[in-house]
CSV table of C-alpha atoms in Angstrom, one decimal:
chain,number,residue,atom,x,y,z
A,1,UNK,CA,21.8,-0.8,35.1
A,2,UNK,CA,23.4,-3.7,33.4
A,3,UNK,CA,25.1,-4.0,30.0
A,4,UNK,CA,22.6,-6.3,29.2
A,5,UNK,CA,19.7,-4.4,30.5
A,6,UNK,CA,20.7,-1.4,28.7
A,7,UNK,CA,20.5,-3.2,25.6
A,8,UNK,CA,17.1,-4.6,25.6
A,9,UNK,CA,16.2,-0.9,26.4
A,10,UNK,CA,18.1,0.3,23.7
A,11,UNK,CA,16.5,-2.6,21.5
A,12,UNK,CA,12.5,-1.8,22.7
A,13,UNK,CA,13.4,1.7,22.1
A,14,UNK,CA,14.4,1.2,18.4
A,15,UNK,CA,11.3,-0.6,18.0
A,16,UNK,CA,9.2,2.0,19.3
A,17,UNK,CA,10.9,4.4,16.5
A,18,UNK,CA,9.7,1.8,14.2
A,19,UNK,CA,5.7,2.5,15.4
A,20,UNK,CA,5.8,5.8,15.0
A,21,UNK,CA,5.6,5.5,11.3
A,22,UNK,CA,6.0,8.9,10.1
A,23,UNK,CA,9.0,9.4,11.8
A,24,UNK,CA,12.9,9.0,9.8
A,25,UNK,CA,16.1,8.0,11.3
A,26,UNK,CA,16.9,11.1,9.7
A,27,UNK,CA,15.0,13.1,11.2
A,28,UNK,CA,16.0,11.8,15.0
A,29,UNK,CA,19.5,11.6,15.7
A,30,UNK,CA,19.1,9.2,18.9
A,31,UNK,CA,16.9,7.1,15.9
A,32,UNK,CA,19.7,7.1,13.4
A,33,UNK,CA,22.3,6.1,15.8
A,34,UNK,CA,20.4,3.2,16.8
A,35,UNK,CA,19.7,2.4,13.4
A,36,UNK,CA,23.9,2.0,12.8
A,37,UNK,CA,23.9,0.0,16.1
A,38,UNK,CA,21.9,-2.3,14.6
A,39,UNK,CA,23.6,-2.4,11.2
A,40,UNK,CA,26.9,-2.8,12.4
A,41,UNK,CA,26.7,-4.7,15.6
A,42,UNK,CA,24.9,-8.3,15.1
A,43,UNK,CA,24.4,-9.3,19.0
A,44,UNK,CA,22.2,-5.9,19.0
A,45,UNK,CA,20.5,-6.6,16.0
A,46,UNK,CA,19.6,-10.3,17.2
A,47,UNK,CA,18.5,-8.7,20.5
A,48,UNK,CA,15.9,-6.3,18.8
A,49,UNK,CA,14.3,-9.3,17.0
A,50,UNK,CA,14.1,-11.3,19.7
A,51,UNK,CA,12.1,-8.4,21.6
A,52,UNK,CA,10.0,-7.6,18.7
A,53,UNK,CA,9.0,-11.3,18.4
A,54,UNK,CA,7.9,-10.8,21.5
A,55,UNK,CA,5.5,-8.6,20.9
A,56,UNK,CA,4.2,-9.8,17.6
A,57,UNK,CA,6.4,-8.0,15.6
A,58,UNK,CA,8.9,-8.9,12.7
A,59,UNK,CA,11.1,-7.0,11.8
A,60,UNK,CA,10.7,-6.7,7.8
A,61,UNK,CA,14.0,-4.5,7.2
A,62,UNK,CA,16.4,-1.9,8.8
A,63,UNK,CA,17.8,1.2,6.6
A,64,UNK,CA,19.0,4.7,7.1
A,65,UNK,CA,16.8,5.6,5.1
A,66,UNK,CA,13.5,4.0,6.1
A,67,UNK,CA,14.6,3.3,10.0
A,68,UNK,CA,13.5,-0.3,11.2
A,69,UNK,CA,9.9,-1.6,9.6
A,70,UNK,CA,8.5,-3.8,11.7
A,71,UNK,CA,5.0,-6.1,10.7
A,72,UNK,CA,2.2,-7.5,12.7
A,73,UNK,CA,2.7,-11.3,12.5
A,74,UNK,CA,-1.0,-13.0,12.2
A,75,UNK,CA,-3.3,-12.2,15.5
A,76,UNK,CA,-0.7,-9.7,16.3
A,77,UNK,CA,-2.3,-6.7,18.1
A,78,UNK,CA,-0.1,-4.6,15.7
A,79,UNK,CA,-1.7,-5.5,12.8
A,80,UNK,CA,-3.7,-3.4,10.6
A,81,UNK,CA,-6.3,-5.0,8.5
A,82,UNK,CA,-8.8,-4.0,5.3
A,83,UNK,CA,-11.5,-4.2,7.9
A,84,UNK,CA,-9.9,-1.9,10.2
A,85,UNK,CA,-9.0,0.4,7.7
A,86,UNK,CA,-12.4,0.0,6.0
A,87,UNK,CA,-13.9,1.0,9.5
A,88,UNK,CA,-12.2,4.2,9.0
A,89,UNK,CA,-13.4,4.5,6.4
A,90,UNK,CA,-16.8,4.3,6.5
A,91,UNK,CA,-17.4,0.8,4.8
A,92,UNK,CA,-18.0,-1.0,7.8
A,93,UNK,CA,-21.3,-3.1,7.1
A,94,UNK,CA,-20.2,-3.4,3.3
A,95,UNK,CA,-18.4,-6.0,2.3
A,96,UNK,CA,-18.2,-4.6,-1.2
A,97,UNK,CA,-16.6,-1.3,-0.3
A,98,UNK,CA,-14.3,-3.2,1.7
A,99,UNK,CA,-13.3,-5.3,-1.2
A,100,UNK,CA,-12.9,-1.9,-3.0
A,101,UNK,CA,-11.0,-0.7,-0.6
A,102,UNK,CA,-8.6,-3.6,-0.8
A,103,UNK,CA,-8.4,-3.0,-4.8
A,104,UNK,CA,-7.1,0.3,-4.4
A,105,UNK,CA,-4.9,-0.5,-1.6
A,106,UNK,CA,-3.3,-3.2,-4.2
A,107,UNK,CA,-3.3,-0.5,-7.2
A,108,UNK,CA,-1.6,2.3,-5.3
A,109,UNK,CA,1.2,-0.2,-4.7
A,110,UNK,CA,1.2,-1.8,-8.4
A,111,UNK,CA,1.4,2.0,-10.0
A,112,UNK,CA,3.9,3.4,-7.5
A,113,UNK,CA,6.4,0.2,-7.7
A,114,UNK,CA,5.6,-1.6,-11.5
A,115,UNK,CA,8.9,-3.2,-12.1
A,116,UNK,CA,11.2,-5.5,-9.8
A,117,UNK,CA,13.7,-3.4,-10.4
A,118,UNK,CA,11.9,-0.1,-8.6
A,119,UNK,CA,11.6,-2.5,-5.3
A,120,UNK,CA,15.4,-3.5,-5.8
A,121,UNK,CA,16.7,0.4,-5.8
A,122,UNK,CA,16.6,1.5,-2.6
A,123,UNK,CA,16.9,5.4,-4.1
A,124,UNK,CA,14.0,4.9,-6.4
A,125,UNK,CA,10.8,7.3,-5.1
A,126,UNK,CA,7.3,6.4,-7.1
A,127,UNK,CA,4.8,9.1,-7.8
A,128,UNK,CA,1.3,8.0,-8.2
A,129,UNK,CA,-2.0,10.3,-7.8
A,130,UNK,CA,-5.6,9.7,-7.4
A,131,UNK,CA,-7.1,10.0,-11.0
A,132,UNK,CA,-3.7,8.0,-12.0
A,133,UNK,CA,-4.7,5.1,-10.0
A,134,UNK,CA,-8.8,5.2,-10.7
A,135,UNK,CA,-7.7,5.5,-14.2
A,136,UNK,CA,-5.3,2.5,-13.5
A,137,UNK,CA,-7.7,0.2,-12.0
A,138,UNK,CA,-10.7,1.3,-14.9
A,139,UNK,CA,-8.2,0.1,-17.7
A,140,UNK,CA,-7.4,-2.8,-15.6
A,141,UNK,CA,-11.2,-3.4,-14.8
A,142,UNK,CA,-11.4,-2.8,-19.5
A,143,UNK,CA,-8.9,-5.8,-19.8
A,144,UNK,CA,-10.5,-8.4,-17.3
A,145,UNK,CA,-13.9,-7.7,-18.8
A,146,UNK,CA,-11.9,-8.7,-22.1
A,147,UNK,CA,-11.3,-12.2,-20.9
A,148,UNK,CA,-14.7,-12.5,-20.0
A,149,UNK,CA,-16.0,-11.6,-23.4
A,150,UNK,CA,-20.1,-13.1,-23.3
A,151,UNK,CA,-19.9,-13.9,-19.8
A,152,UNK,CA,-23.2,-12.6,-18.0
A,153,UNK,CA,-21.8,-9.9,-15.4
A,154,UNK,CA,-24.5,-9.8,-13.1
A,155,UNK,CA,-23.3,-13.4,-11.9
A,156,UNK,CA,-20.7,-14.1,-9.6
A,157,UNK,CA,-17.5,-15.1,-11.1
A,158,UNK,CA,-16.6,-18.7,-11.3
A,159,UNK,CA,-14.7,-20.3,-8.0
A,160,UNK,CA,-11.8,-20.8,-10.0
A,161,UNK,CA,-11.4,-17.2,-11.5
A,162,UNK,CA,-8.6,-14.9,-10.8
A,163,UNK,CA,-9.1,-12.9,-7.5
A,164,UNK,CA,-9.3,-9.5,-8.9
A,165,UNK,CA,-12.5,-10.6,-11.1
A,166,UNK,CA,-14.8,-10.5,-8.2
A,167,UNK,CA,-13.2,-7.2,-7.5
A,168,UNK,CA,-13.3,-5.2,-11.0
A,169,UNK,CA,-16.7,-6.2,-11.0
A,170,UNK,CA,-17.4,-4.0,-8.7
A,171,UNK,CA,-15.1,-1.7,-9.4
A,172,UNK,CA,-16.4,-1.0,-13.0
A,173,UNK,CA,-20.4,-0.3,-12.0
A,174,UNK,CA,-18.7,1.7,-8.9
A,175,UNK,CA,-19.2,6.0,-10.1
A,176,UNK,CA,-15.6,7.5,-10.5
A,177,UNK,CA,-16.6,11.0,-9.5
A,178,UNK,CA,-19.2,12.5,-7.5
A,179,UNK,CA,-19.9,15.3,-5.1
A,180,UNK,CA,-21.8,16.2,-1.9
A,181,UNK,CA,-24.1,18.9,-1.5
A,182,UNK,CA,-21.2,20.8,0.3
A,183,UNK,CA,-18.7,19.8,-2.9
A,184,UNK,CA,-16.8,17.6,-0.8
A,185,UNK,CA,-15.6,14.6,-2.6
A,186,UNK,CA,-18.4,11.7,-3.0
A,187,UNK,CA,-16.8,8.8,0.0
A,188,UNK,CA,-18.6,6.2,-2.3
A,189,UNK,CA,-16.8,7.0,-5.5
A,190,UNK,CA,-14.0,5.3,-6.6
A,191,UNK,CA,-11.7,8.5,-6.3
A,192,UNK,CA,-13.6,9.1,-2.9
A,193,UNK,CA,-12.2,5.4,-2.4
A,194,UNK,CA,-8.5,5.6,-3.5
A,195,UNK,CA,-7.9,9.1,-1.8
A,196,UNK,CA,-8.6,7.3,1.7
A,197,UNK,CA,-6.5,5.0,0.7
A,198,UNK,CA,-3.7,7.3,0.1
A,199,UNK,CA,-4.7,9.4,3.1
A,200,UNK,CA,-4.6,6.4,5.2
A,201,UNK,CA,-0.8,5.4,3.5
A,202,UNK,CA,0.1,9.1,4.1
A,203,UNK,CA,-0.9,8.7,7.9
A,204,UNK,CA,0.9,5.3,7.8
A,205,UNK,CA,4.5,7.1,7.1
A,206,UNK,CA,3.9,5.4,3.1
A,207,UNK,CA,3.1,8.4,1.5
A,208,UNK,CA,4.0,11.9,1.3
A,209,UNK,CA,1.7,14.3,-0.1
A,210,UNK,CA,3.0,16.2,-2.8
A,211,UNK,CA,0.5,18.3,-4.3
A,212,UNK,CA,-3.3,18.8,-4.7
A,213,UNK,CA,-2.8,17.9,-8.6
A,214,UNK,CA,-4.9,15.4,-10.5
A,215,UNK,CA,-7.0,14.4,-7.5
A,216,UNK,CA,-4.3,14.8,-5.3
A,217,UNK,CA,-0.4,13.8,-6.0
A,218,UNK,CA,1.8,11.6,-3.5
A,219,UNK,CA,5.7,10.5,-3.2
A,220,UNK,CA,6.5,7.2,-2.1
A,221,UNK,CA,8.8,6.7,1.2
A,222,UNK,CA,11.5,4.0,2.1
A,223,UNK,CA,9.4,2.3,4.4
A,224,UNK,CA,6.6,1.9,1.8
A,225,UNK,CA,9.3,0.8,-0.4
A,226,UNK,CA,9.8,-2.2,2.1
A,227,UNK,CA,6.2,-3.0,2.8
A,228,UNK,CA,5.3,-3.0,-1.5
A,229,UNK,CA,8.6,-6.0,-1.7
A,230,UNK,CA,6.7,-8.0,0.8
A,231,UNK,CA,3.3,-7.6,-1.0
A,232,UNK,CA,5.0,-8.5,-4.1
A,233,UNK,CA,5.1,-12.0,-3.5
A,234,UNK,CA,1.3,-12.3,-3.5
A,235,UNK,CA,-1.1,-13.6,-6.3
A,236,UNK,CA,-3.0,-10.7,-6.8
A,237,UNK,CA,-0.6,-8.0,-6.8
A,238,UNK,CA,1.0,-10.6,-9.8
A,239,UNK,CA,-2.4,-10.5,-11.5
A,240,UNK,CA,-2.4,-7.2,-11.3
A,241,UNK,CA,0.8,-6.3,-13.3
A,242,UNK,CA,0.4,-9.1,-15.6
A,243,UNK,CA,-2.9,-7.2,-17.4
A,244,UNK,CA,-0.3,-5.0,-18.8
A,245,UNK,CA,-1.9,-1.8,-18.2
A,246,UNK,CA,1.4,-0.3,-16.8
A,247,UNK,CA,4.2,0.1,-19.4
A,248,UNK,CA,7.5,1.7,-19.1
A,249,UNK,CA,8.7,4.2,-21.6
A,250,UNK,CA,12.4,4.8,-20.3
A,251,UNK,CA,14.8,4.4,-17.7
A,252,UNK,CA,13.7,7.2,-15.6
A,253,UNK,CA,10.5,5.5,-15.1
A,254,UNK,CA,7.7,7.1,-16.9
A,255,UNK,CA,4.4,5.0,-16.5
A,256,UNK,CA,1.8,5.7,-19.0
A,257,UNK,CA,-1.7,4.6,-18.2
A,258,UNK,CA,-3.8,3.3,-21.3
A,259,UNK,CA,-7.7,3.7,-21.5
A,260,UNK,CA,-9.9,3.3,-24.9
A,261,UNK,CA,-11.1,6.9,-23.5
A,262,UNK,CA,-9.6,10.3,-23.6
A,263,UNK,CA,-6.6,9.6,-20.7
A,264,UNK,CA,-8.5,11.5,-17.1
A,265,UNK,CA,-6.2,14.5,-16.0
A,266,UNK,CA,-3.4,12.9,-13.8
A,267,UNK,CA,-4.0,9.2,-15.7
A,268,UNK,CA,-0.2,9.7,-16.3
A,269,UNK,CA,1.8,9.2,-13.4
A,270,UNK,CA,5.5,10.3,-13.8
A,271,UNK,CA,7.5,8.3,-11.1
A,272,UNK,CA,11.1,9.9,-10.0
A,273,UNK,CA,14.4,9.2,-8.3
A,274,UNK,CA,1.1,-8.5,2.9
A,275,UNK,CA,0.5,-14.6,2.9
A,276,UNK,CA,2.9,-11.3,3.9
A,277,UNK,CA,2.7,-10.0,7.6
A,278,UNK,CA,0.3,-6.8,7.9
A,279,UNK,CA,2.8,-4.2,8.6
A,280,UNK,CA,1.9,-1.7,11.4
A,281,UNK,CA,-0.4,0.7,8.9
A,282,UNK,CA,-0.5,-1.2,6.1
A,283,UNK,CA,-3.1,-3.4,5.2
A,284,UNK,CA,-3.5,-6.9,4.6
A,285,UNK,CA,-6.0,-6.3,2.0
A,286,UNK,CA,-5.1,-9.8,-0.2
A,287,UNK,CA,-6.8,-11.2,2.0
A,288,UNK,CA,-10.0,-9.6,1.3
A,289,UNK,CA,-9.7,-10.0,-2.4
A,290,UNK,CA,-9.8,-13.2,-2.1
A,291,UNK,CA,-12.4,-13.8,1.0
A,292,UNK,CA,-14.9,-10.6,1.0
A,293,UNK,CA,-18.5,-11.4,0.2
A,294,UNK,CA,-19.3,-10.1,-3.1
């Protein structure tokens, strides 16, 4: 085989690392060693985009830590979007519960990751959990009702509104909690909602889960890390930080969560040490925030 052959092998198989998204360089020696190739060797590296574009693939960033995270461009076949997820899901005919499905998607991301700083540190590991980010969205969901102070609710919100209006709408009349007959958690409920998305992030290589507290407790990964920066750049998630739900109480990172009501068990998450592309696992929820049919 030729030099050059063996180097587009050696490229395709680096990206096929990268769609296994579970799986660490450091957990893979023939991974990590690729993963130095294409840090230190700039023909390689130029080789592996090339391949991944393609297939519909761009490649978003390349670590040690989180391997090489590649994204669906748009119509890519690698692309993963609300409406796929929501399929999973369960929310299929509903254009509501995909729009809820988006919102949480958006608040995992805003809790885990609330300062530019967090997406800068390439050490830094959020820590979010399921009542932290239903009670998230509720105080969120408090404030925007706030701005609409004598607005009639039971209309649609005006064309020019913020995105997340449509969304905390629903959101608000949406039951936190509930149960089936079985005691399995409600699908329907808000935390029914947010723990597929987690579940779905956890399956994705985003999250890691931690512990069964408050709901049920996840760390953050590298490659979510990477995926959040891209998502960053959008409208919404801006909107989202901007209410000023989310403050920080010192440098290690504390977030507090803020209701009028006695704070849910969990509400306070204790964090440690996307027009973007729709990264293989992640969604492109945005999208429908801004398009779903209330």
């Amino acid at each position: 085989m030729s030099e050059v052959l063996r180097g587009a092998q050696d490229a395709a198989r680096l990206l096929s690392f990268g769609l296994r998204p579970r799986l660490v360089p450091a957990r893979d020696p023939d991974y990590r060693e690729l993963v130095r190739r294409y840090l230190a060797d700039d023909g390689f590296a130029a080789l592996t985009q090339a391949i991944a574009a393609g297939l519909g693939l761009i490649v978003l960033d390349v670590s040690e830590r989180a391997g090489i995270v590649p994204a669906g461009a748009a119509e890519s076949a690698f692309t993963v979007r609300i409406g796929d997820y929501a399929r999973r899901a369960g929310g299929e005919h509903r254009a509501a519960d995909r729009l809820l499905h988006a919102l949480a998607q958006l608040a995992v991301a805003a809790l885990a990751f609330p300062r530019p700083a967090d997406l800068a540190d390439a050490s830094y590991v959020g820590r979010v959990s399921v009542h932290g980010v239903d009670a998230f969205v509720r105080e969120s969901c408090r404030l925007l009702a706030e701005r609409c102070d004598g607005d009639d609710l039971t209309l649609d919100p005006p064309v020019d509104a913020p995105r997340l209006e449509a969304a905390w709408r629903l959101y608000a009349r949406r039951a936190s909690t509930g149960s089936t007959r079985d005691a399995r958690r409600l699908a329907g409920s808000t935390t029914g909602i947010v723990a597929r998305a987690m579940n779905f992030l956890v399956d994705s290589g985003c999250l890691v889960h931690v512990g069964d507290q408050a709901g049920g407790t996840f760390r953050t990964t590298g490659r979510y890390q990477v995926q959040v920066r891209e998502l960053a750049a959008d409208a919404a998630f801006e909107e989202l930080l901007a209410l000023g739900v989310v403050t920080v109480t010192d440098g290690s990172g504390t977030l507090q969560v803020r209701p009028d009501e006695p704070t849910p068990p969990g509400s306070a998450a204790s964090l440690g040490s996307p027009d973007s592309p729709g990264s293989p696992g992640s969604l492109s929820s945005t999208d429908d925030l801004e398009s779903a049919d209330v």
